[in-house]
mmCIF file of C-alpha atoms and ligand atoms in Angstrom:
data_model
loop_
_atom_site.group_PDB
_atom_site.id
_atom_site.type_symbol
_atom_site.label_atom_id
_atom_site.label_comp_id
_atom_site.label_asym_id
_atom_site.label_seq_id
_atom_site.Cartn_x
_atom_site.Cartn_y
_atom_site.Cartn_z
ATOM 1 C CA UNK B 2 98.500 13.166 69.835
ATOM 2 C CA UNK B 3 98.015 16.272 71.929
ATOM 3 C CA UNK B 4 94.662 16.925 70.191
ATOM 4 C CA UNK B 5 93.437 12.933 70.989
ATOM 5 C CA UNK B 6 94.485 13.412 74.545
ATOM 6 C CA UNK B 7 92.763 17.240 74.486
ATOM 7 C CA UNK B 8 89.600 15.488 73.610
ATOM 8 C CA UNK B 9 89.891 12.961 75.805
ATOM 9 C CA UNK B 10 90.280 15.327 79.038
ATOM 10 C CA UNK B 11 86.887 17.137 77.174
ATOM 11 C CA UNK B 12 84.601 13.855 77.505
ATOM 12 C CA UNK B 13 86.125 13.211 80.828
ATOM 13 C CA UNK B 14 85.318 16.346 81.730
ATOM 14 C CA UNK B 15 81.573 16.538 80.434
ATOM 15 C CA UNK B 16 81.198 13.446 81.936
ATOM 16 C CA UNK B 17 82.037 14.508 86.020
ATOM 17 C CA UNK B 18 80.564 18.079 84.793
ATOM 18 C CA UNK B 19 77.187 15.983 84.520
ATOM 19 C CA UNK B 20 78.421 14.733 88.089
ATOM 20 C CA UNK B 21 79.437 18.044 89.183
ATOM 21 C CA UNK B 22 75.833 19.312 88.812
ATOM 22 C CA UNK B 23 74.344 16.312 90.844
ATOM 23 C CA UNK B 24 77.319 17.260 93.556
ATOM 24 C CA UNK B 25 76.044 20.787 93.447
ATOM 25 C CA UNK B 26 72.905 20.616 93.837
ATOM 26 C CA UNK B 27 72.228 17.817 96.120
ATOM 27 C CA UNK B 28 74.788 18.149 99.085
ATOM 28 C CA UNK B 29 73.564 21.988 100.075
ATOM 29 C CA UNK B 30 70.541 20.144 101.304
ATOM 30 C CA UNK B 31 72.221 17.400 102.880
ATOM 31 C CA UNK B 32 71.234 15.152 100.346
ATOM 32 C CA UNK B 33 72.791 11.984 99.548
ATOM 33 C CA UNK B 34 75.334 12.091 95.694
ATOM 34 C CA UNK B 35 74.328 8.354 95.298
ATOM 35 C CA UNK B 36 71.028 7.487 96.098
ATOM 36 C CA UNK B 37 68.090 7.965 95.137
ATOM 37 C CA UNK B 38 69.320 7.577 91.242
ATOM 38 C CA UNK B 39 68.857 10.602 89.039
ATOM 39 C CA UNK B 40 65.212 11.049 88.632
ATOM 40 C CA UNK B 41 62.840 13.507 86.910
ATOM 41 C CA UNK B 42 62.854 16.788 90.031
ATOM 42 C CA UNK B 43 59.003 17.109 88.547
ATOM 43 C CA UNK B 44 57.666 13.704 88.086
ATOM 44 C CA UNK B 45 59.825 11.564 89.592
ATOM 45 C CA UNK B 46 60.643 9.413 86.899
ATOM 46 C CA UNK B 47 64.258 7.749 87.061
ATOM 47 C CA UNK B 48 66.287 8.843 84.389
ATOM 48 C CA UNK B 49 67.857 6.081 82.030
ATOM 49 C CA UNK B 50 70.760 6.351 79.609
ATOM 50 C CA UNK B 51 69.014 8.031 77.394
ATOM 51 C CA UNK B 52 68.484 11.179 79.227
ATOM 52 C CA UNK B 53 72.061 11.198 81.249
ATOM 53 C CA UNK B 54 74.007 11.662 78.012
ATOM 54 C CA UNK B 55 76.115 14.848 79.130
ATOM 55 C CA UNK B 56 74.655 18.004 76.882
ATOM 56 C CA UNK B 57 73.458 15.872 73.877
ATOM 57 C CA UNK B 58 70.508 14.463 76.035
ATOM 58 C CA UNK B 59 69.646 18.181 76.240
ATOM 59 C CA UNK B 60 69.665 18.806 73.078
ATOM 60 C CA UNK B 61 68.233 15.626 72.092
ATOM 61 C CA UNK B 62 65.155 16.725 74.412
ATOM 62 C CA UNK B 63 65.047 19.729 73.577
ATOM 63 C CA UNK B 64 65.332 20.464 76.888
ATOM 64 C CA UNK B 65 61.981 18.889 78.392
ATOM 65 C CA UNK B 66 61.698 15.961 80.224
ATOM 66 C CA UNK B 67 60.611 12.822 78.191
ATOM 67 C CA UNK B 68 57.551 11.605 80.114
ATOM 68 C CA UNK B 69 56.062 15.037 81.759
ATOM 69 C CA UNK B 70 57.417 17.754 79.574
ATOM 70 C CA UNK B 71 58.654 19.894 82.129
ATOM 71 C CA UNK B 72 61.250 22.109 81.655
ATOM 72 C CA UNK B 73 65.374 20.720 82.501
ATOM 73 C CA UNK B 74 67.790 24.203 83.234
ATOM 74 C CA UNK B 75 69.653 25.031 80.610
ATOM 75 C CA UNK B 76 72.231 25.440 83.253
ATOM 76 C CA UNK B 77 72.823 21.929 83.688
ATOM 77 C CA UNK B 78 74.360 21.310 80.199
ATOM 78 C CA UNK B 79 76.232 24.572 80.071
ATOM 79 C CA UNK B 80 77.841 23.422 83.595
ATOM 80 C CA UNK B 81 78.943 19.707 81.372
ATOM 81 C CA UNK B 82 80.233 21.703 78.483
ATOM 82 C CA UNK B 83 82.089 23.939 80.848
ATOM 83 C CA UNK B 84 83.684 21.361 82.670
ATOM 84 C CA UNK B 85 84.554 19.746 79.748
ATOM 85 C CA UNK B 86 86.106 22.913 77.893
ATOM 86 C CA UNK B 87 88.063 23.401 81.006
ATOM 87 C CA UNK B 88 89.118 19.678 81.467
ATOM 88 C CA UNK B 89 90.641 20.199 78.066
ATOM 89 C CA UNK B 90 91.942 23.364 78.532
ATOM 90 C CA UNK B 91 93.859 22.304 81.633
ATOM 91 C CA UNK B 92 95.324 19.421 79.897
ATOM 92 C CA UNK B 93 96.377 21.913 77.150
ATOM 93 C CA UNK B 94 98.372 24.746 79.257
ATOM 94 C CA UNK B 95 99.991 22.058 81.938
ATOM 95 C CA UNK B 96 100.198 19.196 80.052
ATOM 96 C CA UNK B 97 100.882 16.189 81.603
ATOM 97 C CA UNK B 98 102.835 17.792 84.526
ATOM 98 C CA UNK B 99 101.846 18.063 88.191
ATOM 99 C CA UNK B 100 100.149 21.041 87.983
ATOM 100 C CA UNK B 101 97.696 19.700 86.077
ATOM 101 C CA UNK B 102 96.353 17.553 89.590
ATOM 102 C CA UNK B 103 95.962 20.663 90.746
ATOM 103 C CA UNK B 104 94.191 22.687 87.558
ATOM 104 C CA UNK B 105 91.594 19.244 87.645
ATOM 105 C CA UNK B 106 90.818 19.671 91.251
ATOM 106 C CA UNK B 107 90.196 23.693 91.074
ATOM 107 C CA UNK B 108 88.229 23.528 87.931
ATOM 108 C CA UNK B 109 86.027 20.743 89.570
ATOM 109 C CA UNK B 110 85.736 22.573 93.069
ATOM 110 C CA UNK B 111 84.361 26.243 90.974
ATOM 111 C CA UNK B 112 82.218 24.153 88.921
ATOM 112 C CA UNK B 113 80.511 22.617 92.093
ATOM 113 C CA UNK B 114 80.243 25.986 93.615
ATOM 114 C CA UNK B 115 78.507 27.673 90.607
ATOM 115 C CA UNK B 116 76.089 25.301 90.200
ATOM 116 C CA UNK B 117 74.952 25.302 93.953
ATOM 117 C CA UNK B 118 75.684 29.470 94.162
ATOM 118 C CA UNK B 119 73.247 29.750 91.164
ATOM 119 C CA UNK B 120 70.427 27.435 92.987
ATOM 120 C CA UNK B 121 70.656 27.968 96.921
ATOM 121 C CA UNK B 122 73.016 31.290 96.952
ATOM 122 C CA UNK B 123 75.267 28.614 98.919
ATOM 123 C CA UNK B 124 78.621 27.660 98.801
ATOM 124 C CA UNK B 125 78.504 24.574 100.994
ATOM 125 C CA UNK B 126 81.454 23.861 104.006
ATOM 126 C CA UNK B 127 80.643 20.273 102.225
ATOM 127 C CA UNK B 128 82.357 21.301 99.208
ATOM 128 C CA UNK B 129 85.008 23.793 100.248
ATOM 129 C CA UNK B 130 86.716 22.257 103.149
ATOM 130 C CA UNK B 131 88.081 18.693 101.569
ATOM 131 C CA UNK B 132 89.118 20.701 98.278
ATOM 132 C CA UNK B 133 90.576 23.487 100.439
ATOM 133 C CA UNK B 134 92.807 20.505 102.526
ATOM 134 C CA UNK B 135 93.405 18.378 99.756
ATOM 135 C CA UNK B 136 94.857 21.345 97.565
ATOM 136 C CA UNK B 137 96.564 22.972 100.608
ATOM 137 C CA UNK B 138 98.563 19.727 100.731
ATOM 138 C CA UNK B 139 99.294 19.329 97.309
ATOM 139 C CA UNK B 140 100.452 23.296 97.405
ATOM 140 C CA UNK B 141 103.796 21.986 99.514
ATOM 141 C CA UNK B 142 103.914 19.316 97.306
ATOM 142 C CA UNK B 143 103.491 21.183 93.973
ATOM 143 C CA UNK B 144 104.627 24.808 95.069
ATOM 144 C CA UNK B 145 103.845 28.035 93.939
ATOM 145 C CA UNK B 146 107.298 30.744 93.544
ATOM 146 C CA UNK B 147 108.422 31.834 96.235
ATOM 147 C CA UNK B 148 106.356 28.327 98.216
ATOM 148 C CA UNK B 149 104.473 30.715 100.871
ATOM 149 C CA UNK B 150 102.968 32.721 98.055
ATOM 150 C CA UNK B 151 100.239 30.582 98.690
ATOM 151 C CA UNK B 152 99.537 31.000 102.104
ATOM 152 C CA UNK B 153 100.042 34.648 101.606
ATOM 153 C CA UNK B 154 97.598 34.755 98.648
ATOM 154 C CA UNK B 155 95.046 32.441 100.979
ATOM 155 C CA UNK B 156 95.097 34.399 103.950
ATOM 156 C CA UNK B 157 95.039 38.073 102.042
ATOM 157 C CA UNK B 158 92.324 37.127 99.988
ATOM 158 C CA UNK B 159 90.050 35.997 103.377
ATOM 159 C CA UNK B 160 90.751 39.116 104.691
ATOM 160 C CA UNK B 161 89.893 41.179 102.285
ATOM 161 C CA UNK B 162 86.937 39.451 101.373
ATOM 162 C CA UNK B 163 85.884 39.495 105.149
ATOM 163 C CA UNK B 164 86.595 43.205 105.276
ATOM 164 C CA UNK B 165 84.232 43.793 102.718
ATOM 165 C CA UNK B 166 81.613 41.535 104.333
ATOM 166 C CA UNK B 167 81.902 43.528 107.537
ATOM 167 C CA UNK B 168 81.902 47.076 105.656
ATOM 168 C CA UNK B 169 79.089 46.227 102.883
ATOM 169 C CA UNK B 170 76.926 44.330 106.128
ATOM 170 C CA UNK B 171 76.021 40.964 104.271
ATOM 171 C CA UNK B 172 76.776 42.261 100.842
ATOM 172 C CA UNK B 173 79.341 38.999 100.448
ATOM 173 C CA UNK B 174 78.602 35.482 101.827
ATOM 174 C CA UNK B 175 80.950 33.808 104.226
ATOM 175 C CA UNK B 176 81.281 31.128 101.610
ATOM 176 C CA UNK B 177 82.673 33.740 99.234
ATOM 177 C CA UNK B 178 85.086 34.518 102.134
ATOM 178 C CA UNK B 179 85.801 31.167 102.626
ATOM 179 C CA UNK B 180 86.113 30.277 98.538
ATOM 180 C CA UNK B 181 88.589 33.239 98.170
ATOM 181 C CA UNK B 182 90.865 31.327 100.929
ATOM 182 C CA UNK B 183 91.212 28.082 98.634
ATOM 183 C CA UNK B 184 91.694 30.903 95.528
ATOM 184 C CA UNK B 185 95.068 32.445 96.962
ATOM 185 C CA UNK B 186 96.231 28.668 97.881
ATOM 186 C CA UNK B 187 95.794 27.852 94.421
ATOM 187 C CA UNK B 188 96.730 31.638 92.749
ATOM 188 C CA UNK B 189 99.063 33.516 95.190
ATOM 189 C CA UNK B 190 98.834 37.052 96.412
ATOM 190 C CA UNK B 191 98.865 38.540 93.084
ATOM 191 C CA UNK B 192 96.824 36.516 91.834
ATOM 192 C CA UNK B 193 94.167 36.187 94.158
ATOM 193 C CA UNK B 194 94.238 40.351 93.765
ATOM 194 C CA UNK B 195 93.745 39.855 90.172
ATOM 195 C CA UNK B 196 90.655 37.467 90.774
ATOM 196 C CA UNK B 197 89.017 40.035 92.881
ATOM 197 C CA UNK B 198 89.656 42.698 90.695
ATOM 198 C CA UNK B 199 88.191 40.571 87.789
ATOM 199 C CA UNK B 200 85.036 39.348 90.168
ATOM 200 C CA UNK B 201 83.705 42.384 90.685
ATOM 201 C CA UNK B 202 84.119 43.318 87.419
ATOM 202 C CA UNK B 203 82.105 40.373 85.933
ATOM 203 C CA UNK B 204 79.897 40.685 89.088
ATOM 204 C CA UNK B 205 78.925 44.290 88.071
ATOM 205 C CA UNK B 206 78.128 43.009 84.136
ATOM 206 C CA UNK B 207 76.339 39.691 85.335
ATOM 207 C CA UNK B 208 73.898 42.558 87.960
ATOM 208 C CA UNK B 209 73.567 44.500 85.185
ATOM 209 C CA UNK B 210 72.304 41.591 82.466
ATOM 210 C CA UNK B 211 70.097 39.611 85.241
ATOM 211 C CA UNK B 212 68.473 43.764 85.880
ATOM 212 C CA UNK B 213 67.600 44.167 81.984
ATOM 213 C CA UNK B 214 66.289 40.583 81.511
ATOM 214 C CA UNK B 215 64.309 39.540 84.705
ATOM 215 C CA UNK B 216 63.544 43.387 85.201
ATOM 216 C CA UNK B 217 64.031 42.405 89.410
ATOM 217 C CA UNK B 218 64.210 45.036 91.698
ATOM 218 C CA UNK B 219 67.348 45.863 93.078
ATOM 219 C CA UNK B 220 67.087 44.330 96.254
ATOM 220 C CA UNK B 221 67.217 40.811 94.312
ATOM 221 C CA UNK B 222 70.366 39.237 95.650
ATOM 222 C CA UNK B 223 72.614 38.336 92.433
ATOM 223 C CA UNK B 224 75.300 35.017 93.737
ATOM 224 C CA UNK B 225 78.836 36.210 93.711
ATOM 225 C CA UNK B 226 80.231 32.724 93.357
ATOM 226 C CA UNK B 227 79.413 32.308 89.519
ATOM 227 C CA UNK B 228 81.254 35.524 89.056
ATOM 228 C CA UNK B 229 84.520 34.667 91.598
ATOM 229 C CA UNK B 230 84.357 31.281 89.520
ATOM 230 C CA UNK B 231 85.040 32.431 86.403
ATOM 231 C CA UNK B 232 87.400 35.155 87.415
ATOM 232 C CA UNK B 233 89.388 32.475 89.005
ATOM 233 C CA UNK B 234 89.830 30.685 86.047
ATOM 234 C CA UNK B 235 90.870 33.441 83.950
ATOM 235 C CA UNK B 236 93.311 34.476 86.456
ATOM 236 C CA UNK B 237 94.542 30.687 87.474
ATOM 237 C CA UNK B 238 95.102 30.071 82.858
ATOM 238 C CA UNK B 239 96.129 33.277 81.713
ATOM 239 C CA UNK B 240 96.944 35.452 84.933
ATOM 240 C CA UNK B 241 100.555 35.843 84.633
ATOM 241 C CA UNK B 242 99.989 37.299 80.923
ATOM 242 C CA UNK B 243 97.647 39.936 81.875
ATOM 243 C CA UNK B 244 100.262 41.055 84.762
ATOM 244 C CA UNK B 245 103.190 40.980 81.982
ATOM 245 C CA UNK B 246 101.173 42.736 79.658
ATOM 246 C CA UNK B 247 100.067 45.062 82.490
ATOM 247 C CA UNK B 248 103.441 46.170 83.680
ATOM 248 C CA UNK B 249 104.979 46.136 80.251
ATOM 249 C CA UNK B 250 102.868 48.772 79.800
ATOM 250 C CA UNK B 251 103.577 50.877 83.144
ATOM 251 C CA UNK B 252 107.655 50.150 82.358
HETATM 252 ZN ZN1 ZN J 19 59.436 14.673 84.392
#
């Protein structure tokens, strides 16, 4: 039954991931999520069922659009499949517990942000603000051990992150600053530590890959969100593991 319901939470999840990307990409520029219907960004042409299939439409394309040929990203489906691996993977570490609200909601809100990091370097206020109320509410509700470890964790992780804005001059975005507040709501202190610590890890490998295969100068500006995004998730699944494991070995 647990496998049935895992696959159900992965369709789900393709499904708003194919939402997610709309979300993404259309509110940075103030663009209404409804209207006008998904169309064609090169020929205008209004996509039907056929085409809005989460990732098999892709594939089924070939990636191309059907009537002008022109080229769809490829990170559009990995942003579906994403969502829906991490849909499932909620449902499969909380179960059907209240936590899981919570693991639904931060999955969706990093999704969002990657997808309109990668495009417009932005993290929209748009975006962040009714995640970051909604989930500080449901933190009293569903509380973190001991219950202020979340405000802690919020308001550490903005200042450091702001601290390193001010010291690197512009190196980090304010919505980086502001993403890493909603990250220690949802992780705690030691968690949104961890996160960091993972970011800038990931951050260095992704600068290093995007070097070797656009061969950009240095001065091209690589988004940090992608990288907070997925350290985040590691940290928010398997965090409390890689601290055990950490000072099992210091002990
Ligand atoms: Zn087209």
């Amino acid at each position: 039954m647990t496998i049935t319901y895992a696959v159900f939470f992965f369709i789900f999840g393709l499904v708003f991931g194919s939402f997610f990307n709309v979300v993404g990409l259309r509110v940075p520029k103030q663009e209404s999520i409804a209207f006008p219907p998904s169309h064609c960004t090169n020929c205008d042409r209004r996509l039907t069922a056929i085409d809005l299939v989460p990732v098999l439409s892709f594939l089924f394309l070939r990636g191309k659009c059907r009537t002008c040929g022109s080229k769809i990203h490829w990170v559009y489906p990995l942003m579906e499949f994403a969502t829906g691996v991490l849909f499932a993977a909620s449902f499969l570490i909380f179960g059907f517990s209240a936590e899981l609200v919570i693991a639904i909601l931060f999955v969706s809100l990093l999704v969002i942000i990657t997808v309109s990091d990668i495009a417009y370097m932005l993290i929209p206020d748009k975006v962040l603000l009714p995640f970051a109320v909604v989930l500080l509410v449901l933190r009293f509700v569903i509380p973190l051990d001991p219950w202020w470890n979340s405000l802690v964790g919020a308001v550490v992780g903005f200042l450091i992150l702001f601290l390193i804005a001010i010291v690197s001059k512009g190196g980090m975005g304010g919505g980086d600053i502001k993403l890493f507040f909603v990250i220690g709501l949802v992780v705690g202190l030691s968690g949104s530590l961890l996160t960091l610590f993972f970011a800038s890890f990931i951050g260095a490998i992704a600068g290093i890959i995007q070097l070797r295969i656009r061969k950009q100068g240095r001065k091209t500006p690589v988004p940090f969100g992608p990288s907070i995004a997925a350290a985040a998730i590691i940290v928010y699944f398997w965090g409390d593991a890689v601290l055990g494991w950490y000072f099992g070995i210091l002990s």
